[in-house]
């Protein structure tokens, strides 16, 4: 098997030979598939220097010129869709068809923001006296550092890179240790697309060292992070020293309300996508279902039948729907959630067990439905990040909305009803940043993805996504 060994990408050069390696392993087979350097603070500092040097020229370019480079980058990513998808499946484990979907999703952020930079508008405001004008303008934030997760090895990078570069910022990315190879493929293509040196840099290795270095350097003006809520809280504390700007996309615990008038065929199709995409390892994964009493039994029965059709295995093989979990911790958590739920009265209608090979380091968990779920179960309160779906019963919509909101998280929520008045009330009552109404796949480049409460700060995607990379300045002018 061909192994992939990459160096860091700093100032348009490939550096870091001789450093200890971060070894990348296929979570479906345990095979060693490649490596990247385990860089020290020096590399982060070099990247900060490169991004600072590149900033004046890149930020002065017209939005149209930056857009042209991004458009070329988009075309190259799409030309290499199959190759990137294969690497992604090997390092993350998600089925190849999902990896291809992710490459397209990742590329869509580059395509969309290649255009959106042209719409960064300021405004002129009437002054407070005669011959006084106020001009409001927007300028790039400056050098941005990004820390990205393993669950979406490409899209969580481009969702930051697209708006940052389009706004005129320069970027340093720290990809995850589990899945850095997809990022390195993206860096190679950035070089080919003609993204100028220093505008996009990649530093691999330890995330703590990286965040300490970028957070203590005044030249870095913003940190954008996708990952867990505990790490997000630490970054908030670290950012205090410099009052650094932050965008944080953190954990979730998505509720799903299924009303008695829902179109169940559509609900099941959407629920399957919302739960089992990426083996349930997404921040917006359906984590708990509240089904109205009169359709509860039918939903449990039909979801069970649907889940039984899923094939679990190596995502590179044909016909696989659900890949492995990324690591032992994820596998053990899935097992704990199921055991706890069973102790508290849940009924496993399908799944409920995993298969671990600790020698190889591979961890598969069977897609699972837990019927008769109740509010005391850990799974109804803690993010699972695995292919397990608990289903509870409810009677009145108010009760379901209250239970849905009873969490520190506020990223994504879903509900299913054919009734517009009822749906409007539910959507207005849910304290979540992303709401799927008869929709289990709400993510899109043009939509402002992000959460309320402990699910994060800021938005990624859409018009709001580029604002995160802009400073507002006004000129008070006496004429
Ligand atoms: C995430 O899990 O953080 C991202 C999911 C998505 O963009 O759909």
PDB file of N, CA and C and ligand atoms in Angstrom, residues 102 105 109 149 151-152 155-156 159 226-227 249-251 277-278 280-285 383 385 411 414 434 440-444 449 460, ligand 1:
ATOM      1  N   UNK A 102     -18.277  14.715   1.173  1.00  0.00           N
ATOM      2  CA  UNK A 102     -17.591  15.755   1.956  1.00  0.00           C
ATOM      3  C   UNK A 102     -16.656  16.598   1.079  1.00  0.00           C
ATOM      4  N   UNK A 105     -18.804  19.087  -0.542  1.00  0.00           N
ATOM      5  CA  UNK A 105     -19.248  20.062   0.483  1.00  0.00           C
ATOM      6  C   UNK A 105     -18.097  21.023   0.810  1.00  0.00           C
ATOM      7  N   UNK A 109     -17.556  25.585  -0.143  1.00  0.00           N
ATOM      8  CA  UNK A 109     -17.215  26.787   0.645  1.00  0.00           C
ATOM      9  C   UNK A 109     -16.241  27.673  -0.140  1.00  0.00           C
ATOM     10  N   UNK A 149     -11.010  19.749  13.327  1.00  0.00           N
ATOM     11  CA  UNK A 149     -11.237  18.398  13.884  1.00  0.00           C
ATOM     12  C   UNK A 149     -11.100  17.278  12.849  1.00  0.00           C
ATOM     13  N   UNK A 151     -13.387  14.843  12.358  1.00  0.00           N
ATOM     14  CA  UNK A 151     -14.628  14.231  11.841  1.00  0.00           C
ATOM     15  C   UNK A 151     -14.989  14.697  10.435  1.00  0.00           C
ATOM     16  N   UNK A 152     -14.554  15.925  10.065  1.00  0.00           N
ATOM     17  CA  UNK A 152     -14.705  16.396   8.686  1.00  0.00           C
ATOM     18  C   UNK A 152     -13.334  16.941   8.252  1.00  0.00           C
ATOM     19  N   UNK A 155     -13.871  19.610   5.056  1.00  0.00           N
ATOM     20  CA  UNK A 155     -14.872  20.696   5.092  1.00  0.00           C
ATOM     21  C   UNK A 155     -14.651  21.675   6.244  1.00  0.00           C
ATOM     22  N   UNK A 156     -14.128  21.166   7.372  1.00  0.00           N
ATOM     23  CA  UNK A 156     -13.943  22.086   8.500  1.00  0.00           C
ATOM     24  C   UNK A 156     -12.736  23.003   8.266  1.00  0.00           C
ATOM     25  N   UNK A 159     -14.276  25.593   5.328  1.00  0.00           N
ATOM     26  CA  UNK A 159     -15.320  26.467   5.882  1.00  0.00           C
ATOM     27  C   UNK A 159     -14.672  27.687   6.559  1.00  0.00           C
ATOM     28  N   UNK A 226     -12.903  24.353  15.660  1.00  0.00           N
ATOM     29  CA  UNK A 226     -14.039  23.426  15.690  1.00  0.00           C
ATOM     30  C   UNK A 226     -13.597  22.237  16.519  1.00  0.00           C
ATOM     31  N   UNK A 227     -14.365  21.920  17.552  1.00  0.00           N
ATOM     32  CA  UNK A 227     -13.992  20.804  18.423  1.00  0.00           C
ATOM     33  C   UNK A 227     -14.891  20.761  19.645  1.00  0.00           C
ATOM     34  N   UNK A 249     -16.857  26.547  17.117  1.00  0.00           N
ATOM     35  CA  UNK A 249     -17.964  25.648  16.786  1.00  0.00           C
ATOM     36  C   UNK A 249     -17.742  24.415  17.652  1.00  0.00           C
ATOM     37  N   UNK A 250     -18.576  24.271  18.702  1.00  0.00           N
ATOM     38  CA  UNK A 250     -18.308  23.282  19.761  1.00  0.00           C
ATOM     39  C   UNK A 250     -19.334  22.146  19.741  1.00  0.00           C
ATOM     40  N   UNK A 251     -19.447  21.481  20.864  1.00  0.00           N
ATOM     41  CA  UNK A 251     -20.292  20.284  20.915  1.00  0.00           C
ATOM     42  C   UNK A 251     -21.782  20.582  20.776  1.00  0.00           C
ATOM     43  N   UNK A 277     -24.767   9.418   9.510  1.00  0.00           N
ATOM     44  CA  UNK A 277     -23.677  10.004   8.720  1.00  0.00           C
ATOM     45  C   UNK A 277     -22.412   9.985   9.577  1.00  0.00           C
ATOM     46  N   UNK A 278     -21.314   9.552   9.016  1.00  0.00           N
ATOM     47  CA  UNK A 278     -20.020   9.552   9.720  1.00  0.00           C
ATOM     48  C   UNK A 278     -20.095   8.762  11.044  1.00  0.00           C
ATOM     49  N   UNK A 280     -22.280   8.635  13.180  1.00  0.00           N
ATOM     50  CA  UNK A 280     -22.815   9.452  14.291  1.00  0.00           C
ATOM     51  C   UNK A 280     -21.795  10.423  14.861  1.00  0.00           C
ATOM     52  N   UNK A 281     -20.640  10.517  14.204  1.00  0.00           N
ATOM     53  CA  UNK A 281     -19.571  11.376  14.752  1.00  0.00           C
ATOM     54  C   UNK A 281     -19.630  12.780  14.145  1.00  0.00           C
ATOM     55  N   UNK A 282     -20.762  13.436  14.284  1.00  0.00           N
ATOM     56  CA  UNK A 282     -20.866  14.832  13.836  1.00  0.00           C
ATOM     57  C   UNK A 282     -21.459  15.652  14.969  1.00  0.00           C
ATOM     58  N   UNK A 283     -21.103  16.933  15.008  1.00  0.00           N
ATOM     59  CA  UNK A 283     -21.597  17.798  16.093  1.00  0.00           C
ATOM     60  C   UNK A 283     -23.100  18.026  15.975  1.00  0.00           C
ATOM     61  N   UNK A 284     -23.642  17.846  14.748  1.00  0.00           N
ATOM     62  CA  UNK A 284     -25.086  18.081  14.581  1.00  0.00           C
ATOM     63  C   UNK A 284     -25.843  16.753  14.479  1.00  0.00           C
ATOM     64  N   UNK A 285     -25.203  15.656  14.866  1.00  0.00           N
ATOM     65  CA  UNK A 285     -25.869  14.348  14.797  1.00  0.00           C
ATOM     66  C   UNK A 285     -27.112  14.329  15.697  1.00  0.00           C
ATOM     67  N   UNK A 383     -23.363  14.297  24.751  1.00  0.00           N
ATOM     68  CA  UNK A 383     -23.111  14.033  23.329  1.00  0.00           C
ATOM     69  C   UNK A 383     -22.513  12.629  23.158  1.00  0.00           C
ATOM     70  N   UNK A 385     -21.572  10.896  19.955  1.00  0.00           N
ATOM     71  CA  UNK A 385     -20.580  10.753  18.879  1.00  0.00           C
ATOM     72  C   UNK A 385     -20.439   9.284  18.475  1.00  0.00           C
ATOM     73  N   UNK A 411     -26.666  23.706  19.397  1.00  0.00           N
ATOM     74  CA  UNK A 411     -26.165  23.735  18.019  1.00  0.00           C
ATOM     75  C   UNK A 411     -27.285  23.433  17.014  1.00  0.00           C
ATOM     76  N   UNK A 414     -33.871  19.218  15.286  1.00  0.00           N
ATOM     77  CA  UNK A 414     -34.685  18.811  14.130  1.00  0.00           C
ATOM     78  C   UNK A 414     -36.112  18.592  14.594  1.00  0.00           C
ATOM     79  N   UNK A 434     -29.187  26.023  14.539  1.00  0.00           N
ATOM     80  CA  UNK A 434     -29.489  25.356  13.255  1.00  0.00           C
ATOM     81  C   UNK A 434     -30.715  24.474  13.488  1.00  0.00           C
ATOM     82  N   UNK A 440     -32.989  16.553   7.566  1.00  0.00           N
ATOM     83  CA  UNK A 440     -31.936  16.000   8.436  1.00  0.00           C
ATOM     84  C   UNK A 440     -30.532  16.375   7.991  1.00  0.00           C
ATOM     85  N   UNK A 441     -30.441  17.136   6.891  1.00  0.00           N
ATOM     86  CA  UNK A 441     -29.112  17.518   6.392  1.00  0.00           C
ATOM     87  C   UNK A 441     -29.075  19.032   6.101  1.00  0.00           C
ATOM     88  N   UNK A 442     -29.059  19.844   7.178  1.00  0.00           N
ATOM     89  CA  UNK A 442     -29.215  21.288   6.997  1.00  0.00           C
ATOM     90  C   UNK A 442     -27.951  22.049   6.581  1.00  0.00           C
ATOM     91  N   UNK A 443     -26.778  21.392   6.583  1.00  0.00           N
ATOM     92  CA  UNK A 443     -25.530  22.119   6.330  1.00  0.00           C
ATOM     93  C   UNK A 443     -25.420  22.557   4.872  1.00  0.00           C
ATOM     94  N   UNK A 444     -24.942  23.790   4.663  1.00  0.00           N
ATOM     95  CA  UNK A 444     -24.757  24.320   3.299  1.00  0.00           C
ATOM     96  C   UNK A 444     -23.818  25.514   3.370  1.00  0.00           C
ATOM     97  N   UNK A 449     -23.894  28.461   9.798  1.00  0.00           N
ATOM     98  CA  UNK A 449     -23.773  27.318  10.714  1.00  0.00           C
ATOM     99  C   UNK A 449     -23.173  27.793  12.045  1.00  0.00           C
ATOM    100  N   UNK A 460     -20.324  30.097  10.828  1.00  0.00           N
ATOM    101  CA  UNK A 460     -19.492  29.767   9.674  1.00  0.00           C
ATOM    102  C   UNK A 460     -20.403  29.461   8.502  1.00  0.00           C
TER     103      UNK A 460
HETATM  104  C1  LIG B   1     -19.664  19.174  12.488  1.00  0.00           C
HETATM  105  O1  LIG B   1     -19.972  18.078  12.864  1.00  0.00           O
HETATM  106  O2  LIG B   1     -19.012  19.941  13.195  1.00  0.00           O
HETATM  107  C2  LIG B   1     -19.999  19.676  11.098  1.00  0.00           C
HETATM  108  C3  LIG B   1     -21.172  19.056  10.493  1.00  0.00           C
HETATM  109  C4  LIG B   1     -21.575  19.693   9.189  1.00  0.00           C
HETATM  110  O3  LIG B   1     -20.962  20.666   8.723  1.00  0.00           O
HETATM  111  O4  LIG B   1     -22.556  19.239   8.623  1.00  0.00           O
END
